[in-house]
């Protein structure tokens, strides 16, 4: 019987492939239908967007044209109103000049006096005398002139009817100090008082001098009617005045004018002209808003007279527009103000050298367009929903027809898959047993194809695994023996160092404590302290090059040589000669070129005399009077490489002084970013801990500070510290 290969058996899965093909065709059909749905939705959105953009451009263009035309018409209306005010002021000046230059044609007339009348009602022509004129007095000629000027009331009374309903003042201010005025104070209660309060009346009578007012100075400087900037009037409101001079037989006689409050001026000129939402304002030749529909914000009329042209940083669009308006431009443009987009149209006002502007928010124009877009999208969504419903019905009917075919294909494919996968299941069971550790398991599969070859490979692999496992056990045993030996070596090394728990309980002249944290099981750092000749405390701290077992062995040799040289010396304070002798012994037979940095100190317990010398080691720190500072160290060389001379230094310790010794594992401890702890940080940390006077408490706190700085980083070098405090001779 011919045995088929795996490739041949795959041909038997065609029936299953048909199933996959049907599923693929169904998937493609579903994908096509879904793509059609998505395309319909995208097209509907695109159509709506196209309509919105087209209509938006059209609406924006129409809005700009309409806004420009409306602004032009309003500007003409305002220009006519301003020209009428100018004509009224010119009429007042001509009339008063005629009265003063034709005394024979007018009879004297007395007007109500602000000093004599307890109150003056709205629309009453009255006269007021400045404080200077009141104190100086009125002579006969001036009295006749004032009586003649009283006929100016016949000019003001009929003229005031055109301004009735708005807070307005029509007046003439003489150069001699008298002031003829008619104030209009709108009120629903009839004719109101021109004084808001008795205090205002008293202040007006005692202090008001029209010759000091802004409008008087403006009118005195011009020959034709001119509008002023915004100023604060006598009643405290923001006013604008149109003023010009009048003359008598002697030349300049005074100034006539019409004053509006900014609010009433806006209502007078613009209330009938504005029929839609938006912002309208008038800007003068200095870029300042004269009056506006806005009460707050950039375009509000203010006394401070903010020049809009200077707002290039906060409102650059409005600053640029103000430049063009002040220049007399006539245009429409898009601007951004307070984060919103507006259309701004502006045109010059001929009557006052001002410019009129109107703004509408762009969103107001685009709202109808958005409604049309939403309506289009709604209709397209309805179309998409209808198409989706048709697609869903088609899918359901197709699924019903495919169910019997799918069931038959699944059943036949299951039978064939069982026959094809039987050898594979046998192979899987054998591999699982081998994985469990039965390397003697052998697979017996005779299919004549790739599965049989795979079974042979698995049998060969099990034999290799058995051999590898046996070798691995031997390696593990060797590693465990090495680890045990390192632990013993570390304990031996630790036993070579002096104990730190009350090492000299009988001596009260000092306190000493040491702490060492090896980077590996065994390290190259060591410390030592012992008493020689009963009066000298020897302290040693050293750092051998390298780490591990070689460093530990060289460390033991160094410790033994140094202690032997010091113990055999006649004077332990002669550290220079002692170190030279120790260096000669360490240099002999040092083929590995290992070396050690050392710092040795000898403390005379009788008087606190401290002698120290170093061989390339880190500088120690001395705490004196509560502050740690580095001890000076001369240039020196390490031990074990070259024969060199060594020098020593000495100092006197006071009771309570403490010396801190350390290895470079402290200064070179690194944080997570690779930054070193550094020697200056050692000094700063010790000064922060300076309140701690006991070495056995200071060193653990110092180690905690180093570990906190490292932030969990592995220790890269041995950390060794020794603290020595001199207490002095005990009191007997």
XYZ file of C-alpha atoms in Angstrom:
732
model
C 0.000 0.000 0.000
C 1.404 3.310 -1.033
C 1.667 5.694 1.901
C 0.885 9.289 1.122
C 3.110 12.124 2.215
C 1.762 15.027 4.240
C 1.469 16.985 0.995
C -0.691 14.181 -0.448
C -2.889 14.068 2.588
C -3.440 17.838 2.426
C -5.227 17.178 -0.881
C -7.835 15.276 1.091
C -8.673 18.514 2.887
C -10.124 20.098 -0.243
C -13.534 19.509 1.182
C -12.568 21.627 4.150
C -11.050 24.129 1.746
C -14.425 24.493 0.081
C -15.800 25.469 3.449
C -13.064 28.019 3.861
C -13.723 29.265 0.344
C -17.391 29.700 1.087
C -16.575 31.560 4.260
C -14.083 33.720 2.381
C -16.645 34.499 -0.312
C -19.181 35.346 2.358
C -16.628 37.517 4.122
C -15.785 39.307 0.917
C -19.459 39.847 0.221
C -19.969 41.226 3.709
C -16.878 43.396 3.285
C -18.186 44.702 -0.043
C -21.588 45.468 1.447
C -20.033 47.138 4.473
C -17.704 49.127 2.231
C -20.732 50.249 0.218
C -22.401 51.397 3.408
C -19.319 53.309 4.559
C -18.906 54.846 1.093
C -22.527 55.975 1.092
C -22.065 57.614 4.476
C -18.809 59.259 3.412
C -20.383 60.524 0.198
C -23.338 61.914 2.105
C -20.989 63.739 4.439
C -18.926 64.967 1.493
C -22.040 66.251 -0.283
C -23.196 67.991 2.871
C -19.743 69.458 3.432
C -19.547 70.635 -0.171
C -22.952 72.303 0.099
C -22.005 73.859 3.428
C -18.700 75.215 2.127
C -20.279 76.526 -1.077
C -23.135 78.166 0.748
C -20.736 79.349 3.450
C -18.562 81.143 0.913
C -21.629 82.632 -0.717
C -23.140 83.610 2.616
C -19.864 85.123 3.799
C -19.498 87.104 0.586
C -23.107 88.335 0.727
C -22.759 89.149 4.432
C -19.622 91.196 3.799
C -21.276 93.096 0.920
C -24.437 93.725 2.948
C -22.409 94.750 5.975
C -20.313 97.156 3.924
C -23.378 98.719 2.320
C -25.157 98.997 5.674
C -22.050 100.566 7.219
C -21.807 103.058 4.373
C -25.468 104.075 4.828
C -25.039 104.362 8.598
C -21.879 106.427 8.133
C -23.758 108.814 5.865
C -26.548 109.050 8.438
C -24.068 109.748 11.221
C -22.226 112.272 9.074
C -25.476 114.158 8.492
C -26.236 114.105 12.232
C -22.760 115.352 13.086
C -23.018 118.063 10.463
C -26.378 119.135 11.984
C -24.729 119.403 15.405
C -21.929 121.457 13.897
C -24.469 123.701 12.156
C -26.327 124.181 15.447
C -23.091 125.142 17.198
C -22.210 127.542 14.372
C -25.730 129.022 14.595
C -25.289 129.529 18.355
C -21.932 131.278 17.818
C -23.331 133.564 15.093
C -26.430 134.406 17.151
C -24.485 135.285 20.305
C -22.005 137.327 18.275
C -24.922 139.232 16.699
C -26.443 139.932 20.129
C -23.171 141.220 21.580
C -22.360 143.422 18.578
C -25.920 144.914 18.255
C -26.781 146.200 21.749
C -29.292 148.717 20.395
C -31.530 145.985 18.988
C -31.894 143.987 22.230
C -33.268 144.766 25.622
C -31.480 143.699 28.785
C -32.625 140.321 30.119
C -31.987 138.737 33.484
C -31.514 134.990 33.736
C -31.884 132.717 36.794
C -28.643 132.747 38.785
C -27.248 129.465 40.222
C -26.279 131.306 43.417
C -29.673 132.834 43.992
C -31.965 130.032 42.807
C -32.360 127.093 45.232
C -32.858 124.752 42.281
C -32.852 124.917 38.494
C -35.035 122.606 36.438
C -34.277 120.882 33.191
C -34.616 122.982 29.995
C -34.203 126.238 31.949
C -31.667 128.760 30.675
C -29.550 129.906 33.637
C -26.368 131.844 34.271
C -23.424 130.848 36.456
C -20.506 132.980 37.614
C -17.071 131.476 38.095
C -15.520 131.608 41.598
C -12.942 134.115 40.295
C -15.687 136.427 38.941
C -17.691 136.083 42.176
C -14.716 137.209 44.239
C -13.656 139.976 41.804
C -17.126 141.455 41.398
C -19.024 142.681 38.319
C -18.449 146.236 37.112
C -20.922 148.313 35.147
C -19.686 147.429 31.644
C -19.628 143.711 32.399
C -23.054 143.952 34.013
C -24.486 145.494 30.834
C -22.775 142.823 28.715
C -24.259 140.037 30.866
C -27.733 141.580 30.638
C -27.387 141.829 26.865
C -26.092 138.202 26.629
C -29.247 137.081 28.474
C -31.052 137.303 25.131
C -29.049 134.185 24.162
C -31.858 132.300 25.956
C -34.114 133.037 22.963
C -31.645 131.049 20.852
C -31.169 128.123 23.230
C -34.822 127.484 24.137
C -36.143 126.706 20.634
C -32.923 124.919 19.657
C -33.162 122.596 22.675
C -36.396 121.061 21.356
C -34.367 119.090 18.808
C -32.344 117.460 21.625
C -35.214 116.798 24.022
C -35.173 113.287 25.506
C -31.356 113.079 25.705
C -28.944 114.265 28.388
C -27.588 117.312 26.580
C -26.189 120.724 27.452
C -26.254 123.823 25.191
C -24.127 126.676 26.512
C -21.866 129.657 26.019
C -18.863 130.314 28.209
C -17.554 133.890 28.307
C -13.903 134.785 28.607
C -14.935 137.104 31.457
C -16.136 134.210 33.626
C -19.924 133.987 33.217
C -21.552 130.861 31.819
C -25.015 130.718 30.129
C -26.404 127.188 29.865
C -29.487 125.083 29.193
C -29.315 121.504 30.540
C -31.667 118.744 29.369
C -32.144 116.021 32.009
C -34.571 113.331 30.732
C -37.059 112.164 33.353
C -40.364 110.316 33.377
C -41.494 112.453 36.338
C -41.600 115.745 34.446
C -38.924 118.430 34.488
C -36.159 117.216 36.817
C -33.488 119.198 38.618
C -30.212 119.644 36.829
C -28.426 118.810 40.113
C -28.204 115.098 40.991
C -27.812 116.018 44.674
C -27.412 119.059 46.967
C -23.728 118.205 47.317
C -23.267 118.411 43.543
C -25.073 121.784 43.460
C -22.874 123.183 46.231
C -19.689 121.923 44.573
C -20.790 123.306 41.172
C -21.508 126.801 42.552
C -18.263 126.995 44.511
C -15.769 125.450 42.077
C -17.047 125.326 38.489
C -15.110 127.565 36.111
C -15.855 126.767 32.473
C -12.592 128.343 31.356
C -10.731 125.382 32.901
C -12.821 122.767 31.119
C -11.552 120.705 28.236
C -14.210 121.857 25.761
C -13.449 125.539 26.386
C -9.763 125.072 25.631
C -10.644 123.074 22.505
C -13.045 125.747 21.181
C -10.570 128.506 21.887
C -8.006 126.804 19.596
C -10.243 126.453 16.513
C -12.250 128.676 14.206
C -14.829 126.076 13.153
C -17.003 123.616 15.089
C -14.880 120.686 16.350
C -15.650 117.584 18.362
C -13.618 116.868 21.485
C -12.207 113.609 22.847
C -14.114 111.801 25.591
C -13.832 113.546 28.955
C -15.540 113.353 32.354
C -18.181 116.056 32.706
C -19.222 118.045 35.765
C -21.722 115.322 36.759
C -19.086 112.591 36.545
C -20.346 111.047 33.281
C -18.365 110.520 30.081
C -19.131 113.395 27.682
C -18.314 114.522 24.155
C -18.574 118.181 23.096
C -18.830 120.049 19.792
C -17.492 123.569 20.385
C -16.302 126.711 18.588
C -15.459 130.307 19.566
C -17.677 133.365 19.323
C -16.573 137.002 19.056
C -17.641 140.510 20.024
C -16.350 143.925 19.040
C -13.068 143.304 20.866
C -12.332 139.911 19.265
C -12.510 136.543 21.018
C -15.344 136.608 23.559
C -15.819 132.946 24.568
C -16.832 129.473 23.433
C -20.238 127.989 22.610
C -20.911 124.265 22.524
C -23.264 121.332 22.704
C -22.278 118.475 25.065
C -23.647 114.948 25.004
C -23.100 112.098 27.417
C -21.504 109.208 25.526
C -24.525 106.987 26.212
C -27.023 109.546 24.921
C -24.841 110.419 21.960
C -24.854 106.762 20.990
C -28.645 106.583 21.342
C -29.099 109.838 19.431
C -26.977 108.842 16.465
C -27.310 105.056 16.312
C -30.503 103.872 18.019
C -32.608 104.166 14.854
C -29.822 102.965 12.571
C -29.145 99.541 14.151
C -31.757 96.906 13.352
C -29.730 93.661 13.891
C -27.376 91.955 16.290
C -23.833 93.223 16.103
C -21.385 95.797 17.402
C -21.320 99.424 16.271
C -18.755 101.966 17.363
C -17.164 105.278 16.384
C -13.376 105.771 16.533
C -11.660 109.160 16.595
C -8.485 110.221 14.795
C -6.354 108.953 17.708
C -7.603 105.378 17.461
C -9.831 105.741 20.533
C -13.465 104.636 20.741
C -15.721 107.680 21.116
C -18.962 105.774 21.668
C -19.994 102.176 21.176
C -22.748 99.619 21.613
C -20.332 97.680 23.833
C -20.143 98.466 27.560
C -17.118 96.219 28.208
C -14.154 94.852 26.290
C -11.798 96.262 23.697
C -14.395 98.429 21.905
C -16.037 99.974 24.979
C -15.797 103.776 25.258
C -13.410 104.627 28.106
C -12.075 107.758 29.701
C -8.528 106.416 29.592
C -8.685 106.694 25.805
C -7.052 103.382 24.898
C -5.507 103.571 21.424
C -6.691 100.399 19.666
C -3.700 100.648 17.335
C -1.395 99.884 20.279
C -3.023 96.466 20.959
C -0.907 94.642 18.367
C 0.056 91.907 20.859
C -3.294 91.152 22.517
C -5.627 91.981 19.569
C -3.489 92.170 16.393
C -6.467 92.082 13.987
C -8.242 94.971 15.712
C -4.995 96.962 15.870
C -4.521 96.557 12.104
C -8.159 97.499 11.458
C -7.792 100.593 13.663
C -4.811 101.724 11.564
C -6.951 101.654 8.432
C -9.936 103.312 10.106
C -7.835 106.205 11.425
C -6.372 106.606 7.920
C -9.905 107.187 6.567
C -10.325 103.787 4.906
C -13.599 102.361 3.645
C -13.547 98.557 3.544
C -14.747 95.249 5.014
C -12.419 92.621 6.519
C -12.350 89.525 8.740
C -10.941 89.998 12.256
C -10.436 87.871 15.358
C -11.449 89.551 18.631
C -11.599 87.827 22.016
C -11.017 84.507 20.251
C -14.078 84.894 17.955
C -14.212 85.607 14.240
C -16.079 88.737 13.085
C -16.735 90.596 9.845
C -15.837 94.296 10.293
C -16.961 97.034 7.912
C -15.922 100.664 8.380
C -16.372 104.019 6.668
C -15.205 107.591 7.479
C -17.498 110.214 9.055
C -17.157 113.505 7.261
C -18.486 115.672 10.051
C -15.897 114.896 12.770
C -12.808 113.250 11.296
C -14.039 110.040 12.901
C -14.632 106.557 11.505
C -17.727 104.409 11.951
C -17.436 100.607 12.248
C -19.931 97.751 12.367
C -19.133 94.137 13.292
C -21.143 90.928 13.137
C -20.017 87.524 14.359
C -19.179 85.086 11.556
C -21.081 82.356 13.354
C -24.276 84.384 12.966
C -23.858 84.214 9.191
C -22.964 80.511 9.149
C -25.810 79.277 11.385
C -28.376 79.012 8.518
C -25.768 77.241 6.410
C -25.164 74.680 9.164
C -28.913 74.043 9.327
C -28.991 73.292 5.605
C -25.995 70.965 5.979
C -27.716 69.110 8.845
C -30.849 68.704 6.738
C -28.848 67.281 3.813
C -27.004 64.871 6.095
C -30.284 63.768 7.640
C -31.685 62.870 4.220
C -28.490 61.031 3.258
C -28.634 59.116 6.551
C -32.172 58.003 5.733
C -30.948 56.753 2.355
C -28.087 54.869 4.009
C -30.474 53.298 6.542
C -32.696 52.050 3.740
C -29.718 50.545 1.877
C -28.435 48.904 5.068
C -31.814 47.295 5.693
C -31.796 45.772 2.187
C -28.253 44.449 2.690
C -29.163 42.862 6.030
C -32.115 41.022 4.485
C -29.862 39.636 1.736
C -27.322 38.399 4.292
C -30.006 36.638 6.364
C -31.415 34.770 3.375
C -27.943 33.694 2.256
C -27.142 32.404 5.747
C -30.255 30.217 5.791
C -29.237 28.529 2.516
C -25.650 27.930 3.682
C -26.487 26.270 7.025
C -27.124 22.677 5.676
C -24.009 22.833 3.484
C -21.898 24.026 6.391
C -23.098 21.235 8.678
C -22.207 18.547 6.116
C -18.797 20.033 5.441
C -18.012 20.286 9.157
C -18.926 16.638 9.787
C -16.860 15.212 6.902
C -13.894 17.444 7.702
C -13.946 16.258 11.312
C -13.691 12.578 10.298
C -10.798 13.254 7.939
C -8.970 15.455 10.439
C -9.145 12.657 13.038
C -7.375 10.217 10.742
C -4.750 12.742 9.688
C -3.875 13.904 13.204
C -3.636 10.469 14.891
C 0.178 10.185 14.351
C 0.572 13.776 15.449
C -1.306 13.044 18.686
C 0.978 10.058 19.308
C 3.986 12.304 18.729
C 2.560 14.957 21.078
C 2.002 12.380 23.857
C 5.552 11.068 23.557
C 7.053 14.557 23.620
C 5.029 15.407 26.744
C 6.390 12.310 28.515
C 9.977 13.218 27.513
C 9.397 16.783 28.758
C 8.310 15.330 32.095
C 11.814 13.789 32.456
C 11.476 10.297 30.964
C 14.407 10.539 28.567
C 14.293 6.754 27.950
C 10.956 7.125 26.146
C 11.108 6.091 22.443
C 8.530 6.944 19.776
C 7.479 4.255 17.276
C 5.644 5.933 14.369
C 5.710 4.385 10.880
C 3.881 6.751 8.556
C 6.637 6.941 5.954
C 6.396 10.722 5.790
C 7.761 13.791 7.558
C 6.025 12.863 10.839
C 8.063 9.617 10.997
C 11.262 11.642 10.402
C 10.194 14.034 13.168
C 9.723 11.088 15.553
C 13.278 9.901 14.804
C 14.564 13.426 15.551
C 12.636 13.480 18.851
C 14.206 10.161 19.879
C 17.665 11.578 19.132
C 16.809 14.748 21.075
C 15.787 12.732 24.151
C 19.181 11.018 24.176
C 20.936 14.413 23.914
C 18.766 15.819 26.731
C 19.649 12.883 28.965
C 23.385 13.529 28.434
C 22.955 17.305 28.901
C 21.022 16.832 32.150
C 23.747 14.640 33.591
C 26.419 17.265 32.694
C 24.246 20.065 34.096
C 23.982 18.306 37.451
C 27.768 18.112 37.653
C 28.124 21.840 36.837
C 25.506 22.754 39.466
C 27.391 20.744 42.087
C 30.630 22.512 41.218
C 28.920 25.914 41.402
C 27.404 25.124 44.791
C 30.826 24.073 46.104
C 32.351 27.374 44.817
C 29.567 29.384 46.459
C 30.162 27.636 49.757
C 33.874 28.329 49.542
C 33.185 32.066 48.840
C 30.927 32.248 51.888
C 33.658 30.715 54.024
C 36.232 33.129 52.548
C 33.943 36.082 53.298
C 33.558 34.924 56.897
C 37.333 34.489 57.231
C 37.873 37.976 55.834
C 35.319 39.384 58.268
C 37.038 37.593 61.155
C 40.359 39.235 60.176
C 38.880 42.676 60.891
C 38.631 43.956 64.481
C 35.262 43.782 66.137
C 33.277 46.980 66.449
C 31.099 46.178 69.488
C 33.000 47.830 72.410
C 36.484 46.888 71.102
C 38.234 48.691 74.003
C 35.783 48.802 76.925
C 38.525 49.664 79.407
C 39.615 52.833 77.539
C 37.586 56.019 78.066
C 39.805 58.375 76.063
C 38.074 57.631 72.730
C 35.173 55.960 70.942
C 35.644 54.095 67.643
C 33.309 52.284 65.285
C 33.732 50.784 61.786
C 31.318 49.600 59.087
C 32.041 47.687 55.853
C 29.671 46.576 53.039
C 31.534 44.422 50.388
C 30.363 44.742 46.775
C 30.900 40.986 46.338
C 31.091 38.011 48.694
C 34.671 39.032 49.467
C 36.124 42.475 48.943
C 39.340 44.476 48.805
C 38.574 47.112 51.469
C 39.786 46.678 55.034
C 40.134 48.653 58.221
C 42.103 48.035 61.410
C 42.568 49.654 64.802
C 44.638 48.599 67.798
C 46.614 50.087 70.688
C 50.433 49.978 70.783
C 52.722 50.858 73.664
C 49.578 51.336 75.783
C 49.278 55.035 74.813
C 48.831 55.065 71.031
C 45.680 54.169 69.087
C 46.482 53.143 65.497
C 43.647 53.499 62.924
C 44.033 52.132 59.383
C 41.643 52.178 56.385
C 42.654 50.828 52.974
C 41.269 49.958 49.524
C 42.961 47.208 47.464
C 42.759 47.406 43.664
C 40.245 45.013 42.132
C 37.492 42.937 43.754
C 36.749 39.348 44.616
C 39.156 36.636 45.831
C 42.413 38.178 44.401
C 41.676 41.488 46.133
C 40.808 39.683 49.381
C 44.119 37.765 49.348
C 46.157 40.908 48.669
C 44.113 42.698 51.353
C 45.141 40.065 53.931
C 48.787 40.508 52.979
C 48.568 44.306 53.189
C 46.855 44.225 56.565
C 49.492 41.854 57.965
C 52.465 43.829 56.573
C 51.148 47.203 57.797
C 50.366 45.947 61.290
C 53.740 44.167 61.525
C 55.659 47.313 60.496
C 53.740 49.504 62.965
C 54.033 47.066 65.870
C 57.790 46.684 65.245
C 58.511 50.409 65.051
C 60.145 52.185 67.981
C 57.844 55.167 67.548
C 54.447 54.507 65.974
C 54.188 58.240 65.169
C 57.026 57.929 62.596
C 54.481 56.997 59.918
C 56.584 58.118 56.926
C 59.340 55.562 57.647
C 56.782 52.871 58.545
C 54.947 53.270 55.220
C 58.217 53.208 53.241
C 59.157 49.911 54.896
C 55.715 48.418 54.282
C 55.830 49.549 50.644
C 59.176 47.789 50.068
C 57.773 44.513 51.379
C 54.602 44.797 49.235
C 56.554 45.602 46.075
C 58.537 42.346 46.381
C 57.132 39.456 44.315
C 54.125 41.553 43.196
C 53.943 40.121 39.668
C 50.204 40.823 39.480
C 50.963 44.576 39.949
C 48.258 44.938 42.585
C 48.299 48.005 44.800
C 46.515 49.478 47.782
C 45.530 52.992 48.910
C 46.015 53.495 52.649
C 45.366 56.112 55.289
C 47.005 55.519 58.711
C 46.485 57.652 61.803
C 48.094 57.450 65.253
C 46.314 59.109 68.192
C 48.310 59.830 71.352
C 45.691 59.071 73.979
C 47.514 61.132 76.591
C 47.206 64.518 74.900
C 45.114 64.149 71.687
C 48.118 64.574 69.358
C 47.028 62.996 66.038
C 49.586 61.998 63.372
C 48.396 60.774 59.978
C 49.820 59.827 56.587
C 48.242 58.525 53.395
C 49.147 56.576 50.285
C 46.824 57.866 47.564
C 43.716 57.440 49.779
C 40.598 59.594 50.112
C 40.987 62.679 52.370
C 39.503 62.218 55.874
C 37.164 64.725 57.524
C 37.501 66.311 60.975
C 34.561 67.520 63.024
C 35.638 70.413 65.209
C 33.121 72.621 67.017
C 30.208 70.916 65.231
C 31.453 71.340 61.628
C 33.108 68.783 59.342
C 35.977 69.846 57.084
C 38.525 67.899 54.999
C 42.012 67.425 56.463
C 44.837 68.592 54.178
C 46.788 65.762 52.508
C 50.148 66.064 50.744
C 50.699 64.454 47.366
C 51.447 60.733 47.785
C 51.577 57.354 46.010
C 49.838 54.013 46.458
C 51.574 51.053 48.114
C 52.823 48.056 46.147
C 54.010 49.519 42.834
C 57.045 51.796 43.324
C 59.426 52.630 46.132
C 58.629 56.244 47.064
C 59.096 58.474 50.136
C 56.017 59.217 52.263
C 55.314 62.247 54.418
C 53.141 62.686 57.460
C 51.109 65.483 59.090
C 49.940 66.023 62.624
C 47.413 68.074 64.578
C 46.002 68.453 68.064
C 42.516 67.066 68.764
C 40.241 68.578 71.352
C 37.835 66.490 73.424
C 34.705 65.895 71.361
C 36.481 66.118 67.969
C 35.605 63.320 65.547
C 37.513 61.976 62.529
C 35.631 60.296 59.661
C 37.584 57.875 57.392
C 36.156 56.216 54.262
C 37.008 54.480 50.977
C 36.079 55.539 47.454
C 33.068 53.237 47.560
C 31.388 56.073 49.505
C 32.335 59.026 47.268
C 31.768 57.025 44.040
C 28.378 55.544 44.918
C 26.067 56.228 41.926
C 22.378 57.026 41.554
C 20.085 55.697 38.806
C 21.460 58.304 36.358
C 25.099 57.423 36.990
C 25.853 60.556 39.061
C 28.504 60.103 41.799
C 27.867 60.794 45.499
C 31.107 62.904 45.522
C 33.298 64.065 48.413
C 31.549 67.479 48.811
C 28.238 65.628 49.323
C 29.957 63.471 52.012
C 30.909 66.647 53.877
C 27.413 68.161 53.478
C 25.724 64.951 54.650
C 28.001 64.727 57.715
C 27.255 68.355 58.593
C 23.535 67.585 58.389
C 24.200 64.722 60.856
C 26.600 66.743 63.036
C 24.235 66.555 65.999
C 24.984 62.837 66.215
C 28.037 62.530 68.520
C 28.316 58.693 68.706
C 30.302 56.963 65.883
C 28.241 53.775 66.238
C 25.093 55.818 65.420
C 26.640 58.201 62.882
C 27.960 55.546 60.464
C 24.638 53.637 60.013
C 22.905 56.971 59.308
C 25.613 57.802 56.752
C 25.127 54.396 55.078
C 21.364 54.999 54.959
C 21.960 58.368 53.237
C 24.186 56.658 50.609
C 21.566 53.974 49.910
C 18.819 56.573 49.614
C 20.924 58.473 47.071
C 21.609 55.267 45.088
C 17.853 54.700 44.803
C 18.059 50.906 44.552
C 21.063 50.760 42.209
C 23.422 47.811 42.746
C 26.536 48.579 44.812
C 29.524 48.913 42.423
C 32.334 49.050 45.029
C 33.048 48.146 48.641
C 31.744 50.718 51.137
C 33.961 51.084 54.238
C 33.762 53.799 56.933
C 35.503 54.362 60.283
C 34.495 56.946 62.879
C 36.891 57.972 65.702
C 35.911 60.415 68.469
C 38.537 61.710 70.906
C 37.092 62.200 74.428
C 40.286 63.212 76.274
C 41.682 61.934 79.550
C 38.990 60.845 82.022
C 38.482 63.022 85.102
C 39.955 61.302 88.156
